[in-house]
Coordinates of C-alpha atoms and ligand atoms in Angstrom, one line a residue:
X944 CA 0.0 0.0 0.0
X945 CA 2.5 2.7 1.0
X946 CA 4.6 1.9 -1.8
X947 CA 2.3 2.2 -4.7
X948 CA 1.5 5.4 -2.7
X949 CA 4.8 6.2 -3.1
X950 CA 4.8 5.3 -6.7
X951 CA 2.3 7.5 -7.5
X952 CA 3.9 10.3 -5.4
X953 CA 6.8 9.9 -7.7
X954 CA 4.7 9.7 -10.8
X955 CA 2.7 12.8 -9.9
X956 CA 6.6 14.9 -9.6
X957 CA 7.9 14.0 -12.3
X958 CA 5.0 15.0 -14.6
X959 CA 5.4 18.6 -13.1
X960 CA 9.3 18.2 -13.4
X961 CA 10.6 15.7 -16.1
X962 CA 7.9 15.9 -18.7
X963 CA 9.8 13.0 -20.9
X964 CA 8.7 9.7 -21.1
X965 CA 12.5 8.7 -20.7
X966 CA 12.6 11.0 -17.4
X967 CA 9.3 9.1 -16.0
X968 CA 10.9 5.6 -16.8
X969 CA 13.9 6.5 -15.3
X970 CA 11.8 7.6 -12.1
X971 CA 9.9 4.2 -11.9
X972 CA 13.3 2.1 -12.1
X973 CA 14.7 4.0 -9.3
X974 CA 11.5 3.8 -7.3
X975 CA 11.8 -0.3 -8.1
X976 CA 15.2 -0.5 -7.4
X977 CA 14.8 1.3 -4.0
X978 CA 12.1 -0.5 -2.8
X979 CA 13.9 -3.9 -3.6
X980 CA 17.2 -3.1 -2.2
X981 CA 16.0 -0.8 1.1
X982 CA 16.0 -3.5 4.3
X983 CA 12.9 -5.2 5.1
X984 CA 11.0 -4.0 7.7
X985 CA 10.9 -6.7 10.7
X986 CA 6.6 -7.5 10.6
X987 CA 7.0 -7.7 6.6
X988 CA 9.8 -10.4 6.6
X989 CA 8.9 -13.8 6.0
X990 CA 10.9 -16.3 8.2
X991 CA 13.0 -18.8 5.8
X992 CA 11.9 -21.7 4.7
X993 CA 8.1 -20.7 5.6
X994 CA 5.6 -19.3 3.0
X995 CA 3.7 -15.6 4.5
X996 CA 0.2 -15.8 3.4
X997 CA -0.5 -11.3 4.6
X998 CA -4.2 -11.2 3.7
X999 CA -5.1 -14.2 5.9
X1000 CA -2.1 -13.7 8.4
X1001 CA -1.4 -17.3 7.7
X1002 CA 2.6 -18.6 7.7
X1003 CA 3.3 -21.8 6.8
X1004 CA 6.9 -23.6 7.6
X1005 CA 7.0 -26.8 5.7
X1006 CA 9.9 -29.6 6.0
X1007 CA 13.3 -28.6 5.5
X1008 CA 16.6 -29.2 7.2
X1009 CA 15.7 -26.9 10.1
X1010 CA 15.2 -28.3 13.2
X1011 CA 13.8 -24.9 15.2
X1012 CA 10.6 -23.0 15.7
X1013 CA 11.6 -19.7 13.4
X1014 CA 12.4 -17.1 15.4
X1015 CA 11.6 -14.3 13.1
X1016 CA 7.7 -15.1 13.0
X1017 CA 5.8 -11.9 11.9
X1018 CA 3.9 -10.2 14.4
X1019 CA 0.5 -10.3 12.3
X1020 CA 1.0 -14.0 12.0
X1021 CA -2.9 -15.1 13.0
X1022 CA -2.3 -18.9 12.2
X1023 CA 1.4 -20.6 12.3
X1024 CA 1.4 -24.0 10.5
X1025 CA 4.8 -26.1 11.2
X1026 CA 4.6 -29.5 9.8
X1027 CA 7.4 -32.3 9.3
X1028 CA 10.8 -31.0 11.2
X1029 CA 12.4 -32.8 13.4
X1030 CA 11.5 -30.5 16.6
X1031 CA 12.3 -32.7 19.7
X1032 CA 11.9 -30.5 22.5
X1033 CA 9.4 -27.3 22.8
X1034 CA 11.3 -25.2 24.9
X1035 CA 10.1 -22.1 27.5
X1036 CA 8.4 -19.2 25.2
X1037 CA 9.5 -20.8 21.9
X1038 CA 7.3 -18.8 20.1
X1039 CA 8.4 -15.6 21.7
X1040 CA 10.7 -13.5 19.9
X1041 CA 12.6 -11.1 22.3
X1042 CA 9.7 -11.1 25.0
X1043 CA 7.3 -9.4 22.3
X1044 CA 3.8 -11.0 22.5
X1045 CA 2.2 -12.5 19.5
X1046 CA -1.5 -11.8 18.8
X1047 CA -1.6 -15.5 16.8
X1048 CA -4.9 -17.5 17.4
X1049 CA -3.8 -20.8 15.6
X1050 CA -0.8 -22.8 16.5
X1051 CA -1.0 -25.9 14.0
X1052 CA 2.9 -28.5 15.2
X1053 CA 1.6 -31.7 13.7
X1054 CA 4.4 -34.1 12.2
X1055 CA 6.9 -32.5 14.0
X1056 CA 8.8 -35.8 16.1
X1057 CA 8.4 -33.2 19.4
X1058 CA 8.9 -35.3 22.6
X1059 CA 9.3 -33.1 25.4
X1060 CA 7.1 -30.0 25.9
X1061 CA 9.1 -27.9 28.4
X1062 CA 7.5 -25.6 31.0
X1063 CA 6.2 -22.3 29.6
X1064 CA 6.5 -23.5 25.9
X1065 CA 3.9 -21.6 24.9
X1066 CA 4.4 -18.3 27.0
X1067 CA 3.4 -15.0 25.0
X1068 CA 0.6 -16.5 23.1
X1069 CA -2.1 -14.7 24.9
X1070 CA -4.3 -14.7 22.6
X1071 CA -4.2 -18.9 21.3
X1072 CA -7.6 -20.4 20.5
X1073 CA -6.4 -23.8 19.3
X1074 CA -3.4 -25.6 19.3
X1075 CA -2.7 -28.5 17.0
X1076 CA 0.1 -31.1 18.8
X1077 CA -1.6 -34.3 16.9
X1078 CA 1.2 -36.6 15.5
X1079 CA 4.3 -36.1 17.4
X1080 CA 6.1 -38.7 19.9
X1081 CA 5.6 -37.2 23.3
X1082 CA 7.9 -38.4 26.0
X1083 CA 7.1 -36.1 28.5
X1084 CA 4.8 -33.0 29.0
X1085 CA 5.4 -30.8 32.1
X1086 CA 2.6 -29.8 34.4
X1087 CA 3.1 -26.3 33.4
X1088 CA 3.5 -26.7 29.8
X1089 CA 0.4 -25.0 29.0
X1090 CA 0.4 -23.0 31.7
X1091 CA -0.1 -18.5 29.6
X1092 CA -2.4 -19.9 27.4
X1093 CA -5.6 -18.8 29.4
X1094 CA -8.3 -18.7 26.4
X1095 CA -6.9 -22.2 24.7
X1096 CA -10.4 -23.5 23.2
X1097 CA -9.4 -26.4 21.4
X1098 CA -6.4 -28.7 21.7
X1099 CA -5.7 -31.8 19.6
X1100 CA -3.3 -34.6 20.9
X1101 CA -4.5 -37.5 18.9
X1102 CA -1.8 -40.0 18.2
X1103 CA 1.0 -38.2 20.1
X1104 CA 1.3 -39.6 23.7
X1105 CA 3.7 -42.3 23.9
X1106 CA 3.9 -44.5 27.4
X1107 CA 6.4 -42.6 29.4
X1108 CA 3.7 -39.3 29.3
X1109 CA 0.7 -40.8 29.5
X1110 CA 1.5 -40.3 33.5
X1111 CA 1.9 -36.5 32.7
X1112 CA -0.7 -36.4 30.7
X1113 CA -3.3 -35.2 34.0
X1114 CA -0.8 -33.5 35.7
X1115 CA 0.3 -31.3 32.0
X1116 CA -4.1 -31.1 31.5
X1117 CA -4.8 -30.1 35.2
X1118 CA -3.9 -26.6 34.9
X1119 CA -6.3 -23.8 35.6
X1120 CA -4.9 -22.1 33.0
X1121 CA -6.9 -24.6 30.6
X1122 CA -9.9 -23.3 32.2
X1123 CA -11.4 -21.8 28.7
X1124 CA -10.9 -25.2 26.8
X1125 CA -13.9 -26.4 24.7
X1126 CA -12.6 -29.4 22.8
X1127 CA -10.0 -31.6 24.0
X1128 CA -9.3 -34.8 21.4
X1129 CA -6.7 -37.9 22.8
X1130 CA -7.8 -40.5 19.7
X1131 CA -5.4 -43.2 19.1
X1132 CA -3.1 -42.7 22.4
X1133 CA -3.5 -45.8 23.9
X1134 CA -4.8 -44.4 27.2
X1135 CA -6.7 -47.1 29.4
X1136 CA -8.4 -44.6 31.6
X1137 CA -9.8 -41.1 32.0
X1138 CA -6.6 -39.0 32.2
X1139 CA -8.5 -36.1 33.5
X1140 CA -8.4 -35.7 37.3
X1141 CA -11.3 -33.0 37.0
X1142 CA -13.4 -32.0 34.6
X1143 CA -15.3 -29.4 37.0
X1144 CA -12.2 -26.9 35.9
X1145 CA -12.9 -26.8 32.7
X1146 CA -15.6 -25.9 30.0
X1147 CA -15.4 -28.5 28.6
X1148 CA -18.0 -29.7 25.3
X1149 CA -16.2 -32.2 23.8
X1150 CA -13.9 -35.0 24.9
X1151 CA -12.5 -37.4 22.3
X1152 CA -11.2 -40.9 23.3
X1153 CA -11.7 -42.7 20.3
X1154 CA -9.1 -45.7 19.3
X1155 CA -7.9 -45.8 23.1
X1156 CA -7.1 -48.8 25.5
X1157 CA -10.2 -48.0 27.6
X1158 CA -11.4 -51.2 29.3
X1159 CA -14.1 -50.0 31.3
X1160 CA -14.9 -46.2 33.3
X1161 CA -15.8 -46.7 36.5
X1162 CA -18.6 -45.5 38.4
X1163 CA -16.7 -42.2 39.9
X1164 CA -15.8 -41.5 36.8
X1165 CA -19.3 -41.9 35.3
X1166 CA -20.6 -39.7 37.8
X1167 CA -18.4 -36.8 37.0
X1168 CA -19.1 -36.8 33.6
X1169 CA -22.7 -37.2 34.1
X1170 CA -22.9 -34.0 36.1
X1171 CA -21.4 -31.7 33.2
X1172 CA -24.4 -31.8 31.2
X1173 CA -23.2 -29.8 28.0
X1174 CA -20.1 -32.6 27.8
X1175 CA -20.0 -35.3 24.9
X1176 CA -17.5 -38.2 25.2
X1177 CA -16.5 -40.3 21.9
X1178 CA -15.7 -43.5 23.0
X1179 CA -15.3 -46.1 20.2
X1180 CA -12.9 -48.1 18.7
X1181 CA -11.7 -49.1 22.7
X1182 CA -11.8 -52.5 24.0
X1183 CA -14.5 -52.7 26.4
X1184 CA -14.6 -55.5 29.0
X1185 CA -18.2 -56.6 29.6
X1186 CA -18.7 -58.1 32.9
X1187 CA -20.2 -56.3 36.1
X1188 CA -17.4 -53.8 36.1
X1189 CA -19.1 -52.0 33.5
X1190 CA -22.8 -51.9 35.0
X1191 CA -22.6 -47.7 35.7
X1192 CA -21.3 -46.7 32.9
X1193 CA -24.0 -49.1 30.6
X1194 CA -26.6 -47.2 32.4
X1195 CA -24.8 -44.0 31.5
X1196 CA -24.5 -45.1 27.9
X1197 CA -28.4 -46.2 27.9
X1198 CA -30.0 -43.1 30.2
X1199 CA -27.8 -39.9 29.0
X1200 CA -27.2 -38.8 25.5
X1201 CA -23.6 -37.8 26.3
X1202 CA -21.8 -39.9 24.5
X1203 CA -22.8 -39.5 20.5
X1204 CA -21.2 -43.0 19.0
X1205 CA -22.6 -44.9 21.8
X1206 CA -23.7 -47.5 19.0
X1207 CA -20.4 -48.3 17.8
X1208 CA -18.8 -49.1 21.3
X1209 CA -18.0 -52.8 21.3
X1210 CA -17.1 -55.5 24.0
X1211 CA -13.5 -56.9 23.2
X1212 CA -14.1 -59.6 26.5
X1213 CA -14.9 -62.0 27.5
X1214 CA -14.1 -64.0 24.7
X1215 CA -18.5 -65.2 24.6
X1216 CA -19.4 -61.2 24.3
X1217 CA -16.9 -60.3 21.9
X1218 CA -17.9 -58.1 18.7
X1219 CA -21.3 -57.5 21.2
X1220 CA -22.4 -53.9 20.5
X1221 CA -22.4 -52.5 24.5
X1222 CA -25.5 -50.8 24.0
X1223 CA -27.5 -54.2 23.4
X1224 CA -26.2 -56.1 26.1
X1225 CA -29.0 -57.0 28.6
X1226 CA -29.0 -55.6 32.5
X1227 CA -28.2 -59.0 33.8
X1228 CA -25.4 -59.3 31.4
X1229 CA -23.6 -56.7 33.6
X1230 CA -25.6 -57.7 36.9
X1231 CA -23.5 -57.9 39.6
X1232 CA -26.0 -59.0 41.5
X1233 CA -26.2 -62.1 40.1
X1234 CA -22.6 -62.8 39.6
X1235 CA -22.6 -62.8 43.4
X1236 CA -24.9 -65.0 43.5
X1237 CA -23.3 -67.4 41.4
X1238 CA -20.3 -67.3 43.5
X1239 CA -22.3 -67.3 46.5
X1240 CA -24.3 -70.5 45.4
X1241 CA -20.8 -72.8 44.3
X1242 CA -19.1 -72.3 47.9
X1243 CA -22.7 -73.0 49.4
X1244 CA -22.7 -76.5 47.3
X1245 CA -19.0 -76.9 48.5
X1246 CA -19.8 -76.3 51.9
X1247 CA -23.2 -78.9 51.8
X1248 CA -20.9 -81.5 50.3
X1249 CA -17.6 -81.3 52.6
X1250 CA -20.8 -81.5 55.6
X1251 CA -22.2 -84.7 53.9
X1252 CA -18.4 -86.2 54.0
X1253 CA -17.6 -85.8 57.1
X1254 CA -20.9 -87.1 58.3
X1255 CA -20.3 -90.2 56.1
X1256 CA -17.1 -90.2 57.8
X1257 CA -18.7 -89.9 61.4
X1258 CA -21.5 -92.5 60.8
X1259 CA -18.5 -95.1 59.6
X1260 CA -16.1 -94.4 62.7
X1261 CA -19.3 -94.5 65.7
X1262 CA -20.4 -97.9 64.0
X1263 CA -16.9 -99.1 63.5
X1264 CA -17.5 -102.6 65.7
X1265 CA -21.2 -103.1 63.6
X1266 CA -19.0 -103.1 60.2
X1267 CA -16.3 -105.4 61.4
X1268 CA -19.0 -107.7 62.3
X1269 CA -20.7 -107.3 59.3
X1270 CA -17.6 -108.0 57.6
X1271 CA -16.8 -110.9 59.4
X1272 CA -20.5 -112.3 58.4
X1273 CA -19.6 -111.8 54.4
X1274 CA -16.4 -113.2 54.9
X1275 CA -18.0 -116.3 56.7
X1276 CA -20.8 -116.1 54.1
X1277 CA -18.4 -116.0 51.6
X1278 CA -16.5 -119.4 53.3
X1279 CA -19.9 -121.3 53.3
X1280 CA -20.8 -120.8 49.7
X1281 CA -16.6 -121.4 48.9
X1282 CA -17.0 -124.8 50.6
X1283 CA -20.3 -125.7 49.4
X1284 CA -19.4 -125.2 45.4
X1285 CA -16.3 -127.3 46.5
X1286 CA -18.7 -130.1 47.7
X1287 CA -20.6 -129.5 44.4
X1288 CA -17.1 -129.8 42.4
X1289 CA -16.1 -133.2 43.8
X1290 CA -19.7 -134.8 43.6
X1291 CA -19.8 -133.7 39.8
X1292 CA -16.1 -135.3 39.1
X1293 CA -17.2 -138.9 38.7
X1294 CA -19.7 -138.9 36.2
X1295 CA -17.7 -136.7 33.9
X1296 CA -14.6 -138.8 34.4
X1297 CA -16.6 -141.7 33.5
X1298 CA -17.9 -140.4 30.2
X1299 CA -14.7 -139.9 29.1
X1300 CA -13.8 -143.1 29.6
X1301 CA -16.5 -143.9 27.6
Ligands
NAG764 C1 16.0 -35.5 14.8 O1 17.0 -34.9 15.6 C2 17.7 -35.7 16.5 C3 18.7 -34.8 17.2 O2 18.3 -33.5 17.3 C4 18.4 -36.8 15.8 O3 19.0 -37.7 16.7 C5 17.3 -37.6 15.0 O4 18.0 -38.6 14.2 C6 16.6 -36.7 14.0 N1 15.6 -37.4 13.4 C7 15.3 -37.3 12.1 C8 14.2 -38.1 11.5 O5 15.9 -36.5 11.4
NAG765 C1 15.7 -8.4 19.9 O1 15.9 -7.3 20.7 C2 17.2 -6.7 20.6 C3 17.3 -5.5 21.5 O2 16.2 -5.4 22.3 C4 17.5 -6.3 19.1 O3 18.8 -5.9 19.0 C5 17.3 -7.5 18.2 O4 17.4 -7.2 16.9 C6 15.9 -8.1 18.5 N1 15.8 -9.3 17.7 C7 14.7 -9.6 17.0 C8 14.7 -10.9 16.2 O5 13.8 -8.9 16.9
NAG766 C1 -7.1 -35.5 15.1 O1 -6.8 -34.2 15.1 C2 -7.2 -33.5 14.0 C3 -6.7 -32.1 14.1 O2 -5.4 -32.1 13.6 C4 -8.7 -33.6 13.8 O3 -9.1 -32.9 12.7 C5 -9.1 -35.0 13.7 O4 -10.4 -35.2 13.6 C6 -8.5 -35.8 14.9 N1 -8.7 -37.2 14.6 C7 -9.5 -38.0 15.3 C8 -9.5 -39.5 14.9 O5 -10.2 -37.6 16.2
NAG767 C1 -5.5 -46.1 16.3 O1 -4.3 -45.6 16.9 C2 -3.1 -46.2 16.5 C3 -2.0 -45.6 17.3 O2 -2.3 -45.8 18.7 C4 -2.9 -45.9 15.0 O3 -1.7 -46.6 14.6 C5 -4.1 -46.5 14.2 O4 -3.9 -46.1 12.9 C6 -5.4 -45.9 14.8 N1 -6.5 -46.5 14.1 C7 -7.5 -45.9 13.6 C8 -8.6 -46.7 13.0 O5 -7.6 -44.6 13.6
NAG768 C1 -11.4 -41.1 37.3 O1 -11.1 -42.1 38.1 C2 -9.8 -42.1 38.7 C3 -9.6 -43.3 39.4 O2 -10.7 -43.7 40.2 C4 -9.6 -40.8 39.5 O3 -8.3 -40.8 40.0 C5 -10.0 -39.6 38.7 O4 -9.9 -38.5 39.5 C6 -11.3 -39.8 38.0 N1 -11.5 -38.6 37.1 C7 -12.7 -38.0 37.0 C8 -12.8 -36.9 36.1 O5 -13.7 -38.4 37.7
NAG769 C1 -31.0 -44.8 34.4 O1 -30.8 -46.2 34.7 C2 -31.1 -46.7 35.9 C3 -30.8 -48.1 36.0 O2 -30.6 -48.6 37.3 C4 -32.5 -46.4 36.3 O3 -32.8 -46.9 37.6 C5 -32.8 -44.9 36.1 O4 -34.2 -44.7 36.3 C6 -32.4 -44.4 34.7 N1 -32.6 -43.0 34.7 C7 -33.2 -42.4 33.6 C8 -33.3 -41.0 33.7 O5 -33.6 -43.1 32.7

C-alpha cells in the first residue's frame, strides 16, 4: 500500500518536473530498485523456509533441514502452521521473539517428532484459540507446559502420547490455566483410563477418546461426567470388558445422551461377548448381583458337600464294631458258599470222568 503510494507520489513529480517519457521511466526504475534493495521491515519479513500468506495472516513452515521454531515469525502472524521438522523439544516461550507477544490464534505442530514440551513452551501467546500437537512422539509434558495460554479452546493430541507421558498427561491437563478449553481430542493414544483428574475446571464440550485402550470407566468417573451436562464423550474403537465392572457406565450409555457413538462401542471380552455392540447387552449381562450369587451358590454347594463327607465319615467311625461284624458275616458267608461249590465240584467229578472213559 504505502509503496504504490509512493509510486504514484513519484509519478505525480515527475509530470510537473521531467515531462519526458524517458525521465518518468527513469523515475519508476529507481523507485523499483529502492524499494527492492531498502531492508525489510521486521513484521514484513517472511521467516526462511516458511511461505507468508499477509491477507489471511497465515505462515506456513513446511519440512526442510531446520530443526527450530523460526524465530523471526511476523507479528501479524494469525495462524502458524509447522509440519514435518524434526523438533524434539518445545522449549520455554518458543514462540516468543525477544519477549514481544504474539496476537496469533492458531498454532498448528503436527508431524513434528516433538517429545518433550518444556515448561512455559507456549508463553506470549495470549491470545491462542487452538493448538494442534496431533502426530508427534511425546515423551514427556510438564505440568506447566500450558500454563499462559488462558483462552486455549481447542487442543488436539490424537496419536502423540507415547507410554512414558501418559503419567503426565493429568498433571500437563490439570492446569487452571486450561480453564477456557472447549474441545479436547486424545484419539489413538492408547490411554486405558480417564486422564483427567477433574473435569469441573474446565468448559469442557467435547472429549475425544476414540481408538484408546479404555477397558471400562468406573462408576466415579461416570458420575463426573454425568454431572457436566453440556459434555460429549467419543468412545469407540476401545476394548470394552463386559462383565459387572461395567454396569454404571451401561446405564450411562443407555439413560444420558452424552456420549454421541454410543452405537459403535464394542465388548473386546470376554471371549462369549466379543464383537457385542455394549448398548444391546441386557442388564443382567452386567448384573452384579447375580454374579454374586453365582459365586455365592458354588461355595454353598461346596460347603453342603464337605458336611455330607464328614458325616459319612462320622457315621463309619461310631459304627466301627457293627461293620467289622458285618464283615466278618460276608467273609463267613463267603467261606460257606466257597465250601459248598467245592462239595458240588467233587460230587460232579465222577460222572464226567466216567464219560470220558467212555
Ligand atoms: C532428529 O534430531 C535428532 C537430534 O536432534 C536426531 O537424533 C534424529 O536422528 C533426528 N531425526 C530425524 C528423523 O531426522
Ligand atoms: C531483539 O531485541 C534486541 C534488543 O532489544 C535487538 O537488538 C534484536 O534485533 C531483536 N531481535 C529480533 C529478532 O527482533
Ligand atoms: C485428530 O486431530 C485433527 C486435528 O489435527 C482432527 O481434525 C481429527 O479429527 C482428529 N482425529 C481424530 C480421529 O479424532
Ligand atoms: C489407532 O491408533 C493407533 C495408534 O495408537 C494408530 O496406529 C491407528 O492407525 C489408529 N486406528 C484408527 C482406526 O484410527
Ligand atoms: C477417574 O477415576 C480415577 C480413578 O478412580 C480418579 O483418580 C480420577 O480423578 C477420576 N476422574 C474423574 C474426572 O472423575
Ligand atoms: C437410568 O438407569 C437406571 C438403571 O438402574 C434407572 O434406575 C434410572 O431410572 C435411569 N434413569 C433415567 C433418567 O432413565
Amino acid at each position: 500500500m504505502r509503496a504504490k503510494m509512493w509510486i504514484f507520489d513519484c509519478a505525480n513529480t515527475s509530470k510537473r518536473l521531467f515531462p519526458t517519457w524517458r525521465q518518468l521511466f527513469w523515475c519508476y526504475y529507481a523507485a523499483v530498485v529502492c524499494l527492492l534493495s531498502s531492508p525489510v521491515r521486521t513484521d514484513d519479513a517472511c521467516p526462511f523456509s516458511c511461505i507468508c500468506d499477509r491477507d489471511s495472516g497465515t505462515v506456513t513452515c513446511r519440512e526442510g533441514e531446520d530443526t527450530e521454531i523460526p524465530e523471526d515469525i511476523p507479528v501479524w502472524t494469525s495462524s502458524l502452521i509447522i509440519t514435518g521438522r524434526n523438533v524434539s523439544t518445545l522449549e520455554r516461550g518458543a514462540f516468543t521473539a525477544n519477549g514481544t507477544e504474539l496476537e496469533m490464534t492458531m498454532l498448528s505442530l503436527s508431524y513434528n517428532g516433538i517429545q518433550v514440551i518444556e515448561p512455559y513452551a507456549f508463553l506470549g501467546l495470549p491470545r491462542l484459540h487452538l493448538l494442534d500437537l496431533s502426530h508427534n512422539r511425546l515423551m514427556s509434558v510438564s505440568d506447566r507446559a500450558f500454563h499462559g495460554v488462558p483462552e486455549l479452546r481447542s487442543l488436539y493430541l490424537n496419536n502423540s502420547i507415547l507410554t512414558p507421558a501418559v503419567a503426565d498427561l493429568s498433571g500437563a491437563l490439570g492446569t487452571q490455566s486450561l480453564r477456557s478449553l472447549h474441545r479436547l481430542e486424545l484419539a489413538g493414544n492408547r490411554l486405558s483410563s480417564l486422564p483427567l483428574a477433574r473435569l469441573d475446571i474446565y468448559n469442557l464440550h467435547v472429549l475425544v477418546l476414540v481408538n484408546n485402550s479404555i477397558e471400562s470407566i468406573g462408576r466415579e468417573n461416570v458420575t463426573n461426567i454425568y454431572q457436566q451436562k453440556r459434555l460429549r464423550v467419543y468412545l469407540s474403537l476401545n476394548p470394552f470388558r463386559c462383565s459387572c465392572g461395567l454396569e454404571s457406565f451401561y446405564y450411562w450409555l443407555k439413560n444420558s445422551s452424552q456420549c454421541p457413538d454410543a452405537g459403535h462401542l464394542l465388548c473386546s471380552e470376554p471371549e462369549a461377548k466379543k464383537g457385542t455392540p455394549v448398548e444391546q447387552l441386557q442388564g443382567e449381562d452386567l448384573d452384579c448381583l447375580n454374579e454374586n450369587l453365582e459365586a455365592v451358590s458354588y461355595v454353598f454347594l461346596g460347603i453342603v458337600l464337605a458336611l455330607i463327607g464328614v458325616v459319612f465319615l462320622m457315621v463309619l467311625y461310631l459304627n466301627r464294631g457293627g461293620i467289622k461284624r458285618w464283615l466278618n458275616n460276608i467273609r463267613e458267608a463267603c467261606r460257606d458258599q466257597m465250601e459248598v461249590y467245592h462239595y458240588r465240584y467233587e460230587q460232579d467229578s465222577d460222572p464226567r470222568l466216567a464219560n470220558v472213559a467212555v
